[in-house]
Short mmCIF file of C-alpha atoms and ligand atoms in Angstrom, two decimals:
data_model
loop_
_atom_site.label_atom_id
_atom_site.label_comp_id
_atom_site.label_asym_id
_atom_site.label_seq_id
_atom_site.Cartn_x
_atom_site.Cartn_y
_atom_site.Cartn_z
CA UNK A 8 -2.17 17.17 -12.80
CA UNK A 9 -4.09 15.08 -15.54
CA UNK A 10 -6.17 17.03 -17.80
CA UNK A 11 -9.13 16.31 -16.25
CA UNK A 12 -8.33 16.96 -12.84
CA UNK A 13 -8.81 13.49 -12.10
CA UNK A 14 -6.24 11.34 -10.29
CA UNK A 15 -6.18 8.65 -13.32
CA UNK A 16 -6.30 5.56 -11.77
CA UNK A 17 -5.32 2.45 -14.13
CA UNK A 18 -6.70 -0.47 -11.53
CA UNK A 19 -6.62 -1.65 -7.72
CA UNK A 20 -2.78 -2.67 -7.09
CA UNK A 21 -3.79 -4.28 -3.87
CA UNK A 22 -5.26 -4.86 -0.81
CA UNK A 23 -3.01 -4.61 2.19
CA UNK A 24 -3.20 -6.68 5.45
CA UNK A 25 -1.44 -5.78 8.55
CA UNK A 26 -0.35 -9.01 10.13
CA UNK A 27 1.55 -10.31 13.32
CA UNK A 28 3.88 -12.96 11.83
CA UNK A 29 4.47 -12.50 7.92
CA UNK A 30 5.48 -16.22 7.64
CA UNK A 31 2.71 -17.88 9.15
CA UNK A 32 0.22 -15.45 7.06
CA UNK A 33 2.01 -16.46 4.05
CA UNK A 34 1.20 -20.03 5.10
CA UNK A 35 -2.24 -19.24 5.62
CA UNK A 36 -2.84 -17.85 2.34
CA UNK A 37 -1.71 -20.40 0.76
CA UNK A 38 -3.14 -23.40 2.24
CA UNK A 39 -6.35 -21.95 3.12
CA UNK A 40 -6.84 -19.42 -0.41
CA UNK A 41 -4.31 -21.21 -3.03
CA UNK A 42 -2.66 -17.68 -3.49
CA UNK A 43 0.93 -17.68 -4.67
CA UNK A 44 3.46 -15.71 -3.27
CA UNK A 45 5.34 -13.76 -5.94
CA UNK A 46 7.91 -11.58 -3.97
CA UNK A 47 9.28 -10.66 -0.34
CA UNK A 48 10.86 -7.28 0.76
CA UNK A 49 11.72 -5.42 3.68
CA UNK A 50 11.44 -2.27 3.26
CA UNK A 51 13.07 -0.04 6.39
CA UNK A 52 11.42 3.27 5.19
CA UNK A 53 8.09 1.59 5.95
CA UNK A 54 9.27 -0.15 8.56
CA UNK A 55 7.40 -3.40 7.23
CA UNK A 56 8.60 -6.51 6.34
CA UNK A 57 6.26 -7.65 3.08
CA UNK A 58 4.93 -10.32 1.07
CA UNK A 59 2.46 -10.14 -2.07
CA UNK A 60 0.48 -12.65 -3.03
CA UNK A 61 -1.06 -13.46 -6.71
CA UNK A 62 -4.88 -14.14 -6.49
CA UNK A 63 -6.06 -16.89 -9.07
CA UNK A 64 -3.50 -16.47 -11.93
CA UNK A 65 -4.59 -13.16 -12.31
CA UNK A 66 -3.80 -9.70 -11.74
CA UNK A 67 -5.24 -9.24 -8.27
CA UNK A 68 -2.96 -8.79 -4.88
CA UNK A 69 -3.18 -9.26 -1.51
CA UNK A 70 0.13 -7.94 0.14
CA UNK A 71 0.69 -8.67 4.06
CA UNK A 72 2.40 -6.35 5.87
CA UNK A 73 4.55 -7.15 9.14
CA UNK A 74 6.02 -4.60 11.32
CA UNK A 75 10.14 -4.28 11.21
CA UNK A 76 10.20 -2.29 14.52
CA UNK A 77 7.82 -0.85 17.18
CA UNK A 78 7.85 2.47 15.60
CA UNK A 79 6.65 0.96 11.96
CA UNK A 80 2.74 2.49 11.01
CA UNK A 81 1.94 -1.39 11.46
CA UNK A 82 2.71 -2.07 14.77
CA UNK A 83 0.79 1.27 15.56
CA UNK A 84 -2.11 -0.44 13.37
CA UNK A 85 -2.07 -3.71 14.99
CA UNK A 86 -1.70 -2.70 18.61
CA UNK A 87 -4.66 -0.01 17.45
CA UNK A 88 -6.89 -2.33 15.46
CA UNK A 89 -5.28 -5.82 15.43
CA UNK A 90 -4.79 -8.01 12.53
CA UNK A 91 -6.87 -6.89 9.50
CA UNK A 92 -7.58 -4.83 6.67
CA UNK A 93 -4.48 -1.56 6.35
CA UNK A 94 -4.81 -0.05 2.94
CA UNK A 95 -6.14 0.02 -0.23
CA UNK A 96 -3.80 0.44 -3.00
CA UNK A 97 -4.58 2.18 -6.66
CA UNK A 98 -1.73 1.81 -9.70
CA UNK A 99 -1.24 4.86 -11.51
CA UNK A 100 1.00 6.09 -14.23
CA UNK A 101 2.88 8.90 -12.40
CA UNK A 102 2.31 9.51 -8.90
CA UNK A 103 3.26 13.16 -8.55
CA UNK A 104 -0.27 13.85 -11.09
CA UNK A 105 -2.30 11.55 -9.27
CA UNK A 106 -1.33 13.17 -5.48
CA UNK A 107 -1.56 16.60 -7.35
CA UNK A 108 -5.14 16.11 -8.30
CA UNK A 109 -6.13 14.38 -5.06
CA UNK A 110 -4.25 17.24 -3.04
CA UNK A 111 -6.09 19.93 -5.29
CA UNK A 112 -9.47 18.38 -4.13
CA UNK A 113 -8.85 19.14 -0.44
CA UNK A 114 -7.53 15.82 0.68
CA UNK A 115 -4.38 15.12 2.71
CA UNK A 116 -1.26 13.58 1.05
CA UNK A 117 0.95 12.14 3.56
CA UNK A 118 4.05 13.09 1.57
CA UNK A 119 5.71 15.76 -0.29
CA UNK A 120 7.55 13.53 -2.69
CA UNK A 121 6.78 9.77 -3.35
CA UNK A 122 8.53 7.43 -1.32
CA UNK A 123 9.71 4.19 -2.30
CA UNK A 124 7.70 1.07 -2.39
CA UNK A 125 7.25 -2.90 -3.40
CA UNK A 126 9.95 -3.64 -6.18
CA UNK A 127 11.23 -0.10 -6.71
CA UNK A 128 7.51 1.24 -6.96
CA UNK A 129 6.83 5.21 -6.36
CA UNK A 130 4.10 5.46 -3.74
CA UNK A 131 2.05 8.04 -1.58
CA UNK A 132 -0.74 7.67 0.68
CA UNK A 133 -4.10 9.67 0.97
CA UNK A 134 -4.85 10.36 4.69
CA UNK A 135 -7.25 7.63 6.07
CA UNK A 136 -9.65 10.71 7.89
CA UNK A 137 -10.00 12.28 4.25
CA UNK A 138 -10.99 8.98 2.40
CA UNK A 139 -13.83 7.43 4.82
CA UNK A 140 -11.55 6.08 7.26
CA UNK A 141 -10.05 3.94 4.33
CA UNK A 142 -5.96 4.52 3.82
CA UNK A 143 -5.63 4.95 -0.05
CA UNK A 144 -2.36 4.22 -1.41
CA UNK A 145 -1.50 5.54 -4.89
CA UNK A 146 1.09 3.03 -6.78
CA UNK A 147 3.23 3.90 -9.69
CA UNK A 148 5.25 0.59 -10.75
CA UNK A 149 8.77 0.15 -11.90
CA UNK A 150 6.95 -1.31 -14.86
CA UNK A 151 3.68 -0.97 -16.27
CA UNK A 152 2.57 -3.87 -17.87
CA UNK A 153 0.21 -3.64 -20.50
CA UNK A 154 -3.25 -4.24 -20.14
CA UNK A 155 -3.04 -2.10 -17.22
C1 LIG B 25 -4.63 4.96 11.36
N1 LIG B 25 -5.93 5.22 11.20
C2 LIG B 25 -6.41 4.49 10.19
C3 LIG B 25 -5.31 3.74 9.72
N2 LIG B 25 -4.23 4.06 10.45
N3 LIG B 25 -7.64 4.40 9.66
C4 LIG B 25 -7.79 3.54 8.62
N4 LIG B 25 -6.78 2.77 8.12
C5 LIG B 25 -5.55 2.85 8.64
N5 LIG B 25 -4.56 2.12 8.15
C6 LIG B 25 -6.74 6.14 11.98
C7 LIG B 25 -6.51 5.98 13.46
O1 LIG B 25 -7.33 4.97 13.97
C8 LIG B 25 -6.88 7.35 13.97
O2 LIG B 25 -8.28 7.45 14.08
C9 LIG B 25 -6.42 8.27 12.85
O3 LIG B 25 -6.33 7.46 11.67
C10 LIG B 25 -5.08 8.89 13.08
O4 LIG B 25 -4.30 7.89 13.60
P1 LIG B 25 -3.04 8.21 14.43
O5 LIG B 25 -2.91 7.19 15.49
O6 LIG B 25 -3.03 9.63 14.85
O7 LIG B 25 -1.96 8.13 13.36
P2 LIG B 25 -0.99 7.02 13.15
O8 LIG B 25 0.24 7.41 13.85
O9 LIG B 25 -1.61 5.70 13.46
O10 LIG B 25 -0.72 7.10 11.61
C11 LIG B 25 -1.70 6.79 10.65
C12 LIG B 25 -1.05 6.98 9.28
C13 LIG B 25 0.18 6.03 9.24
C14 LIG B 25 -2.08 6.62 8.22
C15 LIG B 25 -0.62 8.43 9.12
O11 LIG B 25 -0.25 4.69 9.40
C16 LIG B 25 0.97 6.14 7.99
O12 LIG B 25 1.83 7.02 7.85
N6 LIG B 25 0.69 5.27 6.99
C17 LIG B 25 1.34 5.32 5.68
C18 LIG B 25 2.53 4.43 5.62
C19 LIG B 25 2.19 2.98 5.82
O13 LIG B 25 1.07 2.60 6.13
N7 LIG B 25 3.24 2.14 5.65
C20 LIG B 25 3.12 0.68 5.80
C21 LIG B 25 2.78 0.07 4.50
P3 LIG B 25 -8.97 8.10 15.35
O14 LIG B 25 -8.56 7.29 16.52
O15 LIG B 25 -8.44 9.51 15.38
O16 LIG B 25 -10.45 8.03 15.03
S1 LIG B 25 4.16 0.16 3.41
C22 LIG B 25 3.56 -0.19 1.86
O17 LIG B 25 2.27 -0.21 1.70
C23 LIG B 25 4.45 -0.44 0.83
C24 LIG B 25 5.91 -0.46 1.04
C25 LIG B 25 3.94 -0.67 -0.56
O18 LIG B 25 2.74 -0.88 -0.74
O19 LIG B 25 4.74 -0.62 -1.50
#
């Protein structure tokens, strides 16, 4: 755990949409909100096929989310809730301290052990009923850039 019990969040990573088709959201972005995409992945742990998008040259992400299978968490959320708002993602230095201090407050993890995320990222999730209905992702990249 940090040493002030806090989960030491650097920045917001991203903002995660669940979407139908991850193409045609892609082309949306772009032609509608100029955003760039930077990278693509399927990820089979998830379940989710994935794009992130850069947000005005900056450091700001949106990342779409498309469900591989009918079991993926974003079918469930799109047959649920539709198309729309998913997650909310935090970067962190080391995962394992920031779930540690979350966990210590009371609040729901949904794993043990980070799992593995967007370009060989370390991630965990907050339960959405313990964070205001909001699912909190906690993000520890390959790489750290600085500034972050
Ligand atoms: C479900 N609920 C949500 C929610 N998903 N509330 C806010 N935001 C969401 N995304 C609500 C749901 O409406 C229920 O409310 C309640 O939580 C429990 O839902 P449930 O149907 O019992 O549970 P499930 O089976 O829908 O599962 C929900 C969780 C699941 C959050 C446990 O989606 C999950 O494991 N998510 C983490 C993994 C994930 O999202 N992977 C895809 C992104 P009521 O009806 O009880 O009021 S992968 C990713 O982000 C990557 C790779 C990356 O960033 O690197």
């Amino acid at each position: 755990m940090t040493v002030d019990g806090l989960p030491g969040l650097l920045r917001i990573d991203h903002v995660g949409i669940a979407v139908p088709d991850l193409d045609a959201a892609i082309e949306f972005y772009s032609s509608v909100f100029g955003m760039t995409c930077e990278h693509t992945e399927e990820n089979e742990e998830q379940g989710v096929r994935e794009a992130m998008l850069g947000v005005g040259g900056g450091p700001s992400r949106l990342q779409l989310l498309a469900p591989l299978r009918e079991d993926s968490p974003i079918a469930k959320f799109l047959t649920k809730s539709g198309p729309g708002l998913q997650q909310l993602a935090y970067t962190v230095s080391n995962v394992e301290e920031a779930a540690d201090a979350i966990r210590a407050k009371g609040l729901r993890l949904l794993y043990k052990e980070p799992k593995r995320g967007t370009a060989g990222s370390r991630i965990n999730f907050v339960h959405p009923k313990d964070c205001g209905g909001v699912l909190v992702e906690l993000v520890e990249p390959a790489v750290i850039h600085p500034g972050d």
